[in-house]
Amino acid sequence: MNLKRRQFLFSSTLGAIGTGFVGWMLNHQNHQSAEISDSTAAIAANPPKKDLLLRFVSVADTGTGAKGQYAVARAMNFYHKQNPYDLVVLAGDNIYNNGEIEKIGEVFERPYQGLLKQGVKFQACLGNHDIRTANGDPQVKYVGFNMKGRYYTFRRGIVQFFALDTNSNADWKNQLSWLEKELSLSNASAKVVFGHHPIYSSGQYGSNSAFIKTFTPLFKKYGVQLYINGHEHNYERTRAIDGTTYLICGAGAGNRPVGRSEWTEYSTSDLSFAAYDVYKDRIEVRAIGTNNRVFDKGIIQLKSA
């Protein structure tokens, strides 16, 4: 949705919003408009800075095999050529509609063949559509998704990633015990958790109060700087909430409208993916649309090692 359209929709709802909140929104929107003009630019070749430690991207709700998925995949390919990366966080709903592994060529191997041929590794988790067939077990076993189980962890340099099964039928008791143990043992400077379902969201499903109660104390206690998810077919980045940024990248093949909340830094329904450059003291986030333009930029601060 372009800026003029967002402004029109925003203006049409002013009568229903309190005066103080209106003032906050107007100021924030003006600030965001300035950010858009600064950050919306065609992707250019960006030679890695000498202190760049890791570059990766994330995308979710991809597995349609339709034109939207291919449009985002082309943008991911283009970004890879300009700014090489070798890791994709794939945050669920990898195979629509029912997680049928027989569709893997149509919805994964062909759309991302350019990246796969370059040795880019996808690390997946399970979405709600993925568990409709055999509870997602065929996807867990599929070599291209590099899953070590329904929940698992892996390390890339100073970053430790924690993949979750956020579905309602997950083994929650054991998974949460595992997560706290792994977080407590981690000496990584950057901790990134990803799952399919949102914790904070201004989209169709909204924030999950049970997840807020369950996860946010753990994230705060153990210094998780970033949570990545899909499920909402949009892009949304929050400000840091008790030290954690929540980023939705679920517009990997289709899109739905998204609103704004008091903690929203940026939101849009545009088809897109997110890219991350990791340095010793920060993670630089970029959101990239199918026109190969950066429409959002943010910085996640890390504690210096």
mmCIF file of C-alpha atoms in Angstrom:
data_model
loop_
_atom_site.group_PDB
_atom_site.id
_atom_site.type_symbol
_atom_site.label_atom_id
_atom_site.label_comp_id
_atom_site.label_asym_id
_atom_site.label_seq_id
_atom_site.Cartn_x
_atom_site.Cartn_y
_atom_site.Cartn_z
ATOM 1 C CA MET A 1 0.000 0.000 0.000
ATOM 2 C CA ASN A 2 1.490 3.352 -0.960
ATOM 3 C CA LEU A 3 1.943 6.242 1.440
ATOM 4 C CA LYS A 4 -0.994 8.310 0.129
ATOM 5 C CA ARG A 5 -3.338 5.341 0.549
ATOM 6 C CA ARG A 6 -2.139 4.757 4.127
ATOM 7 C CA GLN A 7 -2.619 8.420 4.933
ATOM 8 C CA PHE A 8 -6.173 8.345 3.537
ATOM 9 C CA LEU A 9 -7.087 5.285 5.588
ATOM 10 C CA PHE A 10 -5.503 6.824 8.662
ATOM 11 C CA SER A 11 -7.365 10.123 8.191
ATOM 12 C CA SER A 12 -10.689 8.362 7.776
ATOM 13 C CA THR A 13 -10.420 6.879 11.278
ATOM 14 C CA LEU A 14 -9.428 10.014 13.164
ATOM 15 C CA GLY A 15 -12.951 10.722 14.414
ATOM 16 C CA ALA A 16 -12.974 7.513 16.436
ATOM 17 C CA ILE A 17 -9.666 8.077 18.208
ATOM 18 C CA GLY A 18 -8.954 10.095 21.309
ATOM 19 C CA THR A 19 -7.221 13.430 20.922
ATOM 20 C CA GLY A 20 -4.052 12.489 22.806
ATOM 21 C CA PHE A 21 -3.579 9.290 20.853
ATOM 22 C CA VAL A 22 -4.255 11.147 17.607
ATOM 23 C CA GLY A 23 -1.424 13.540 18.389
ATOM 24 C CA TRP A 24 0.931 10.663 19.080
ATOM 25 C CA MET A 25 -0.033 8.926 15.864
ATOM 26 C CA LEU A 26 0.368 12.051 13.761
ATOM 27 C CA ASN A 27 3.800 12.751 15.133
ATOM 28 C CA HIS A 28 4.808 9.136 14.679
ATOM 29 C CA GLN A 29 3.463 9.014 11.143
ATOM 30 C CA ASN A 30 5.345 12.162 10.217
ATOM 31 C CA HIS A 31 8.494 10.622 11.642
ATOM 32 C CA GLN A 32 7.824 7.426 9.702
ATOM 33 C CA SER A 33 7.206 9.409 6.496
ATOM 34 C CA ALA A 34 10.619 10.982 6.871
ATOM 35 C CA GLU A 35 12.125 7.540 7.387
ATOM 36 C CA ILE A 36 10.422 6.284 4.230
ATOM 37 C CA SER A 37 11.879 9.043 2.110
ATOM 38 C CA ASP A 38 15.337 8.271 3.506
ATOM 39 C CA SER A 39 15.157 4.476 3.372
ATOM 40 C CA THR A 40 13.180 3.771 0.193
ATOM 41 C CA ALA A 41 15.937 3.200 -2.301
ATOM 42 C CA ALA A 42 16.895 0.652 -4.891
ATOM 43 C CA ILE A 43 19.221 -2.022 -3.546
ATOM 44 C CA ALA A 44 22.776 -1.416 -4.635
ATOM 45 C CA ALA A 45 25.871 -3.543 -4.373
ATOM 46 C CA ASN A 46 27.082 -3.171 -0.803
ATOM 47 C CA PRO A 47 30.557 -4.642 -0.289
ATOM 48 C CA PRO A 48 30.644 -6.275 3.139
ATOM 49 C CA LYS A 49 32.048 -3.997 5.799
ATOM 50 C CA LYS A 50 35.151 -5.420 7.399
ATOM 51 C CA ASP A 51 33.324 -5.829 10.696
ATOM 52 C CA LEU A 52 30.264 -7.614 9.231
ATOM 53 C CA LEU A 53 29.923 -10.936 11.059
ATOM 54 C CA LEU A 54 26.809 -12.475 9.490
ATOM 55 C CA ARG A 55 24.147 -11.658 6.929
ATOM 56 C CA PHE A 56 20.871 -13.575 6.757
ATOM 57 C CA VAL A 57 17.274 -13.059 5.598
ATOM 58 C CA SER A 58 13.867 -14.187 6.806
ATOM 59 C CA VAL A 59 10.559 -14.884 5.099
ATOM 60 C CA ALA A 60 7.386 -16.789 5.974
ATOM 61 C CA ASP A 61 4.044 -18.033 4.645
ATOM 62 C CA THR A 62 5.710 -18.782 1.364
ATOM 63 C CA GLY A 63 4.555 -22.181 0.169
ATOM 64 C CA THR A 64 1.978 -21.383 -2.500
ATOM 65 C CA GLY A 65 3.938 -21.903 -5.709
ATOM 66 C CA ALA A 66 2.019 -18.901 -7.067
ATOM 67 C CA LYS A 67 3.195 -15.622 -8.563
ATOM 68 C CA GLY A 68 3.469 -13.820 -5.227
ATOM 69 C CA GLN A 69 5.982 -16.342 -3.945
ATOM 70 C CA TYR A 70 8.008 -16.120 -7.150
ATOM 71 C CA ALA A 71 8.005 -12.308 -6.981
ATOM 72 C CA VAL A 72 9.472 -12.354 -3.471
ATOM 73 C CA ALA A 73 11.910 -15.112 -4.453
ATOM 74 C CA ARG A 74 13.187 -12.982 -7.350
ATOM 75 C CA ALA A 75 13.764 -10.098 -4.943
ATOM 76 C CA MET A 76 15.629 -12.455 -2.613
ATOM 77 C CA ASN A 77 17.769 -13.584 -5.546
ATOM 78 C CA PHE A 78 18.476 -10.008 -6.554
ATOM 79 C CA TYR A 79 19.461 -9.078 -3.018
ATOM 80 C CA HIS A 80 21.728 -12.125 -2.822
ATOM 81 C CA LYS A 81 23.593 -11.047 -5.949
ATOM 82 C CA GLN A 82 24.150 -7.568 -4.531
ATOM 83 C CA ASN A 83 24.632 -8.566 -0.887
ATOM 84 C CA PRO A 84 25.546 -12.267 -0.572
ATOM 85 C CA TYR A 85 24.069 -14.309 2.275
ATOM 86 C CA ASP A 86 23.947 -18.024 2.991
ATOM 87 C CA LEU A 87 21.095 -18.361 5.496
ATOM 88 C CA VAL A 88 17.321 -17.999 5.248
ATOM 89 C CA VAL A 89 15.075 -18.259 8.302
ATOM 90 C CA LEU A 90 11.852 -19.817 6.975
ATOM 91 C CA ALA A 91 9.197 -19.100 9.595
ATOM 92 C CA GLY A 92 6.457 -21.583 8.760
ATOM 93 C CA ASP A 93 3.572 -22.334 6.415
ATOM 94 C CA ASN A 94 6.156 -23.749 4.072
ATOM 95 C CA ILE A 95 3.638 -25.849 2.111
ATOM 96 C CA TYR A 96 0.054 -24.741 1.431
ATOM 97 C CA ASN A 97 -2.643 -25.706 1.949
ATOM 98 C CA ASN A 98 -2.110 -28.840 3.969
ATOM 99 C CA GLY A 99 1.612 -29.421 4.350
ATOM 100 C CA GLU A 100 1.779 -32.090 1.635
ATOM 101 C CA ILE A 101 5.467 -32.950 1.175
ATOM 102 C CA GLU A 102 4.651 -34.092 -2.363
ATOM 103 C CA LYS A 103 4.412 -30.388 -3.291
ATOM 104 C CA ILE A 104 7.946 -29.597 -2.151
ATOM 105 C CA GLY A 105 9.244 -29.144 -5.692
ATOM 106 C CA GLU A 106 6.440 -26.776 -6.611
ATOM 107 C CA VAL A 107 6.494 -24.619 -3.490
ATOM 108 C CA PHE A 108 10.137 -24.690 -2.389
ATOM 109 C CA GLU A 109 12.720 -26.261 -4.660
ATOM 110 C CA ARG A 110 11.710 -24.465 -7.854
ATOM 111 C CA PRO A 111 10.907 -21.012 -6.422
ATOM 112 C CA TYR A 112 14.245 -20.906 -4.545
ATOM 113 C CA GLN A 113 16.381 -22.926 -6.950
ATOM 114 C CA GLY A 114 18.656 -19.947 -7.603
ATOM 115 C CA LEU A 115 19.487 -19.598 -3.920
ATOM 116 C CA LEU A 116 19.721 -23.339 -3.319
ATOM 117 C CA LYS A 117 22.194 -23.719 -6.187
ATOM 118 C CA GLN A 118 24.333 -21.034 -4.534
ATOM 119 C CA GLY A 119 24.456 -23.068 -1.330
ATOM 120 C CA VAL A 120 22.039 -20.912 0.676
ATOM 121 C CA LYS A 121 20.773 -22.877 3.659
ATOM 122 C CA PHE A 122 17.137 -22.664 4.746
ATOM 123 C CA GLN A 123 16.306 -23.248 8.415
ATOM 124 C CA ALA A 124 12.572 -23.865 8.805
ATOM 125 C CA CYS A 125 9.968 -24.193 11.513
ATOM 126 C CA LEU A 126 6.422 -25.515 11.300
ATOM 127 C CA GLY A 127 3.346 -23.397 10.649
ATOM 128 C CA ASN A 128 -0.309 -24.255 11.172
ATOM 129 C CA HIS A 129 -0.766 -25.353 7.566
ATOM 130 C CA ASP A 130 2.317 -27.558 7.756
ATOM 131 C CA ILE A 131 0.911 -29.796 10.500
ATOM 132 C CA ARG A 132 -2.235 -30.698 8.585
ATOM 133 C CA THR A 133 -0.463 -33.697 7.043
ATOM 134 C CA ALA A 134 1.147 -36.225 9.398
ATOM 135 C CA ASN A 135 1.542 -33.440 11.972
ATOM 136 C CA GLY A 136 4.365 -31.973 9.884
ATOM 137 C CA ASP A 137 6.712 -34.918 10.406
ATOM 138 C CA PRO A 138 7.627 -35.212 6.698
ATOM 139 C CA GLN A 139 8.775 -31.590 6.737
ATOM 140 C CA VAL A 140 10.849 -32.146 9.876
ATOM 141 C CA LYS A 141 12.605 -34.984 8.038
ATOM 142 C CA TYR A 142 12.996 -33.101 4.743
ATOM 143 C CA VAL A 143 16.704 -32.388 4.284
ATOM 144 C CA GLY A 144 16.148 -29.019 2.610
ATOM 145 C CA PHE A 145 14.539 -27.531 5.736
ATOM 146 C CA ASN A 146 17.496 -28.477 7.979
ATOM 147 C CA MET A 147 15.281 -29.092 10.997
ATOM 148 C CA LYS A 148 16.836 -31.000 13.883
ATOM 149 C CA GLY A 149 13.410 -31.599 15.354
ATOM 150 C CA ARG A 150 10.162 -29.756 15.915
ATOM 151 C CA TYR A 151 12.173 -27.289 17.972
ATOM 152 C CA TYR A 152 15.935 -26.911 17.812
ATOM 153 C CA THR A 153 18.862 -24.523 18.062
ATOM 154 C CA PHE A 154 21.885 -23.730 15.909
ATOM 155 C CA ARG A 155 24.747 -21.259 16.051
ATOM 156 C CA ARG A 156 26.211 -18.931 13.441
ATOM 157 C CA GLY A 157 29.150 -17.019 14.861
ATOM 158 C CA ILE A 158 27.972 -14.668 17.600
ATOM 159 C CA VAL A 159 24.306 -15.449 16.830
ATOM 160 C CA GLN A 160 22.407 -18.359 18.330
ATOM 161 C CA PHE A 161 19.062 -19.186 16.738
ATOM 162 C CA PHE A 162 16.224 -20.990 18.498
ATOM 163 C CA ALA A 163 13.471 -22.483 16.310
ATOM 164 C CA LEU A 164 10.106 -23.145 17.960
ATOM 165 C CA ASP A 165 6.963 -25.128 17.224
ATOM 166 C CA THR A 166 4.294 -22.559 18.102
ATOM 167 C CA ASN A 167 1.320 -24.667 17.026
ATOM 168 C CA SER A 168 -1.451 -25.405 19.497
ATOM 169 C CA ASN A 169 -0.621 -29.128 19.558
ATOM 170 C CA ALA A 170 3.068 -28.578 20.271
ATOM 171 C CA ASP A 171 4.805 -30.366 23.127
ATOM 172 C CA TRP A 172 4.674 -27.183 25.168
ATOM 173 C CA LYS A 173 5.817 -28.542 28.527
ATOM 174 C CA ASN A 174 9.033 -30.055 27.226
ATOM 175 C CA GLN A 175 9.610 -27.333 24.637
ATOM 176 C CA LEU A 176 9.486 -24.506 27.175
ATOM 177 C CA SER A 177 11.791 -26.370 29.546
ATOM 178 C CA TRP A 178 14.172 -26.952 26.653
ATOM 179 C CA LEU A 179 14.010 -23.303 25.577
ATOM 180 C CA GLU A 180 14.807 -21.949 29.027
ATOM 181 C CA LYS A 181 17.665 -24.398 29.467
ATOM 182 C CA GLU A 182 19.178 -23.565 26.069
ATOM 183 C CA LEU A 183 18.803 -19.822 26.606
ATOM 184 C CA SER A 184 20.409 -20.070 30.033
ATOM 185 C CA LEU A 185 23.368 -22.030 28.634
ATOM 186 C CA SER A 186 23.934 -19.752 25.643
ATOM 187 C CA ASN A 187 26.904 -17.409 25.674
ATOM 188 C CA ALA A 188 25.984 -15.906 22.301
ATOM 189 C CA SER A 189 26.074 -12.116 22.016
ATOM 190 C CA ALA A 190 22.937 -12.244 19.865
ATOM 191 C CA LYS A 191 19.969 -14.509 20.530
ATOM 192 C CA VAL A 192 17.305 -14.854 17.821
ATOM 193 C CA VAL A 193 14.129 -16.886 18.406
ATOM 194 C CA PHE A 194 11.800 -17.721 15.537
ATOM 195 C CA GLY A 195 8.440 -19.432 15.281
ATOM 196 C CA HIS A 196 5.399 -19.226 13.077
ATOM 197 C CA HIS A 197 2.876 -17.416 15.261
ATOM 198 C CA PRO A 198 3.054 -13.795 16.411
ATOM 199 C CA ILE A 199 3.550 -12.536 19.928
ATOM 200 C CA TYR A 200 2.910 -8.855 19.193
ATOM 201 C CA SER A 201 0.905 -8.061 16.059
ATOM 202 C CA SER A 202 -1.312 -5.359 14.540
ATOM 203 C CA GLY A 203 -2.580 -7.709 11.848
ATOM 204 C CA GLN A 204 -5.624 -9.924 11.418
ATOM 205 C CA TYR A 205 -4.893 -12.170 14.398
ATOM 206 C CA GLY A 206 -3.513 -9.531 16.728
ATOM 207 C CA SER A 207 -1.232 -9.990 19.710
ATOM 208 C CA ASN A 208 -1.288 -13.288 21.578
ATOM 209 C CA SER A 209 -1.781 -12.604 25.283
ATOM 210 C CA ALA A 210 -0.850 -16.164 26.254
ATOM 211 C CA PHE A 211 2.394 -15.939 24.292
ATOM 212 C CA ILE A 212 3.163 -12.542 25.812
ATOM 213 C CA LYS A 213 2.774 -14.080 29.268
ATOM 214 C CA THR A 214 4.795 -17.173 28.339
ATOM 215 C CA PHE A 215 7.644 -15.859 26.241
ATOM 216 C CA THR A 216 8.371 -12.255 27.120
ATOM 217 C CA PRO A 217 9.665 -12.979 30.651
ATOM 218 C CA LEU A 218 12.075 -15.558 29.198
ATOM 219 C CA PHE A 219 13.210 -13.192 26.460
ATOM 220 C CA LYS A 220 13.854 -10.432 28.984
ATOM 221 C CA LYS A 221 15.601 -12.708 31.480
ATOM 222 C CA TYR A 222 17.987 -14.237 28.954
ATOM 223 C CA GLY A 223 18.508 -11.271 26.644
ATOM 224 C CA VAL A 224 16.740 -12.349 23.449
ATOM 225 C CA GLN A 225 17.109 -9.400 21.089
ATOM 226 C CA LEU A 226 14.901 -10.568 18.211
ATOM 227 C CA TYR A 227 11.821 -12.719 17.639
ATOM 228 C CA ILE A 228 10.883 -13.508 14.016
ATOM 229 C CA ASN A 229 7.539 -14.954 12.905
ATOM 230 C CA GLY A 230 4.980 -15.215 10.138
ATOM 231 C CA HIS A 231 1.281 -16.231 10.198
ATOM 232 C CA GLU A 232 0.219 -12.625 9.639
ATOM 233 C CA HIS A 233 0.594 -12.007 5.901
ATOM 234 C CA ASN A 234 2.286 -8.658 6.321
ATOM 235 C CA TYR A 235 5.469 -6.981 7.522
ATOM 236 C CA GLU A 236 5.647 -5.392 10.942
ATOM 237 C CA ARG A 237 8.591 -4.338 13.094
ATOM 238 C CA THR A 238 8.125 -3.262 16.688
ATOM 239 C CA ARG A 239 10.287 -1.005 18.766
ATOM 240 C CA ALA A 240 12.331 -2.869 21.365
ATOM 241 C CA ILE A 241 9.948 -4.115 24.048
ATOM 242 C CA ASP A 242 11.936 -4.920 27.216
ATOM 243 C CA GLY A 243 14.954 -5.388 24.956
ATOM 244 C CA THR A 244 13.308 -7.562 22.284
ATOM 245 C CA THR A 245 12.296 -6.520 18.770
ATOM 246 C CA TYR A 246 9.378 -8.482 17.266
ATOM 247 C CA LEU A 247 9.446 -8.782 13.482
ATOM 248 C CA ILE A 248 6.733 -10.282 11.283
ATOM 249 C CA CYS A 249 7.796 -11.263 7.764
ATOM 250 C CA GLY A 250 4.712 -13.202 6.639
ATOM 251 C CA ALA A 251 4.179 -11.489 3.276
ATOM 252 C CA GLY A 252 6.352 -13.996 1.462
ATOM 253 C CA ALA A 253 3.695 -15.043 -1.051
ATOM 254 C CA GLY A 254 0.416 -13.279 -0.220
ATOM 255 C CA ASN A 255 -0.668 -10.292 1.818
ATOM 256 C CA ARG A 256 -3.388 -8.975 4.098
ATOM 257 C CA PRO A 257 -4.042 -5.528 5.597
ATOM 258 C CA VAL A 258 -2.166 -4.534 8.738
ATOM 259 C CA GLY A 259 -2.739 -1.709 11.191
ATOM 260 C CA ARG A 260 -0.495 0.009 13.712
ATOM 261 C CA SER A 261 -0.086 -0.174 17.466
ATOM 262 C CA GLU A 262 1.638 2.065 19.966
ATOM 263 C CA TRP A 263 4.720 -0.164 19.814
ATOM 264 C CA THR A 264 4.848 -0.380 15.996
ATOM 265 C CA GLU A 265 7.883 1.103 14.283
ATOM 266 C CA TYR A 266 6.777 0.163 10.769
ATOM 267 C CA SER A 267 4.047 -1.941 9.179
ATOM 268 C CA THR A 268 2.894 -2.639 5.639
ATOM 269 C CA SER A 269 1.007 -5.301 3.724
ATOM 270 C CA ASP A 270 3.480 -5.216 0.809
ATOM 271 C CA LEU A 271 4.950 -8.515 -0.372
ATOM 272 C CA SER A 272 8.428 -8.599 1.113
ATOM 273 C CA PHE A 273 11.214 -10.253 3.056
ATOM 274 C CA ALA A 274 13.598 -9.014 5.746
ATOM 275 C CA ALA A 275 17.402 -8.895 5.693
ATOM 276 C CA TYR A 276 19.791 -8.646 8.635
ATOM 277 C CA ASP A 277 23.442 -7.574 8.873
ATOM 278 C CA VAL A 278 25.016 -8.631 12.155
ATOM 279 C CA TYR A 279 27.883 -6.700 13.714
ATOM 280 C CA LYS A 280 29.549 -6.973 17.101
ATOM 281 C CA ASP A 281 27.299 -4.336 18.664
ATOM 282 C CA ARG A 282 24.153 -4.316 16.512
ATOM 283 C CA ILE A 283 21.911 -5.992 13.953
ATOM 284 C CA GLU A 284 20.894 -3.773 11.039
ATOM 285 C CA VAL A 285 17.457 -4.718 9.677
ATOM 286 C CA ARG A 286 16.170 -3.936 6.185
ATOM 287 C CA ALA A 287 12.754 -4.749 4.738
ATOM 288 C CA ILE A 288 12.736 -5.259 0.984
ATOM 289 C CA GLY A 289 9.788 -5.360 -1.414
ATOM 290 C CA THR A 290 9.302 -7.055 -4.757
ATOM 291 C CA ASN A 291 10.436 -3.845 -6.484
ATOM 292 C CA ASN A 292 13.884 -4.430 -4.954
ATOM 293 C CA ARG A 293 13.590 -1.352 -2.802
ATOM 294 C CA VAL A 294 14.301 -1.003 0.906
ATOM 295 C CA PHE A 295 11.177 0.385 2.585
ATOM 296 C CA ASP A 296 12.165 0.061 6.237
ATOM 297 C CA LYS A 297 15.408 0.209 8.202
ATOM 298 C CA GLY A 298 16.031 -0.451 11.872
ATOM 299 C CA ILE A 299 18.834 -1.181 14.306
ATOM 300 C CA ILE A 300 18.759 -3.776 17.066
ATOM 301 C CA GLN A 301 21.384 -3.031 19.677
ATOM 302 C CA LEU A 302 23.538 -5.825 21.078
ATOM 303 C CA LYS A 303 25.639 -5.778 24.183
ATOM 304 C CA SER A 304 29.277 -5.545 23.186
ATOM 305 C CA ALA A 305 31.143 -8.767 23.752
#
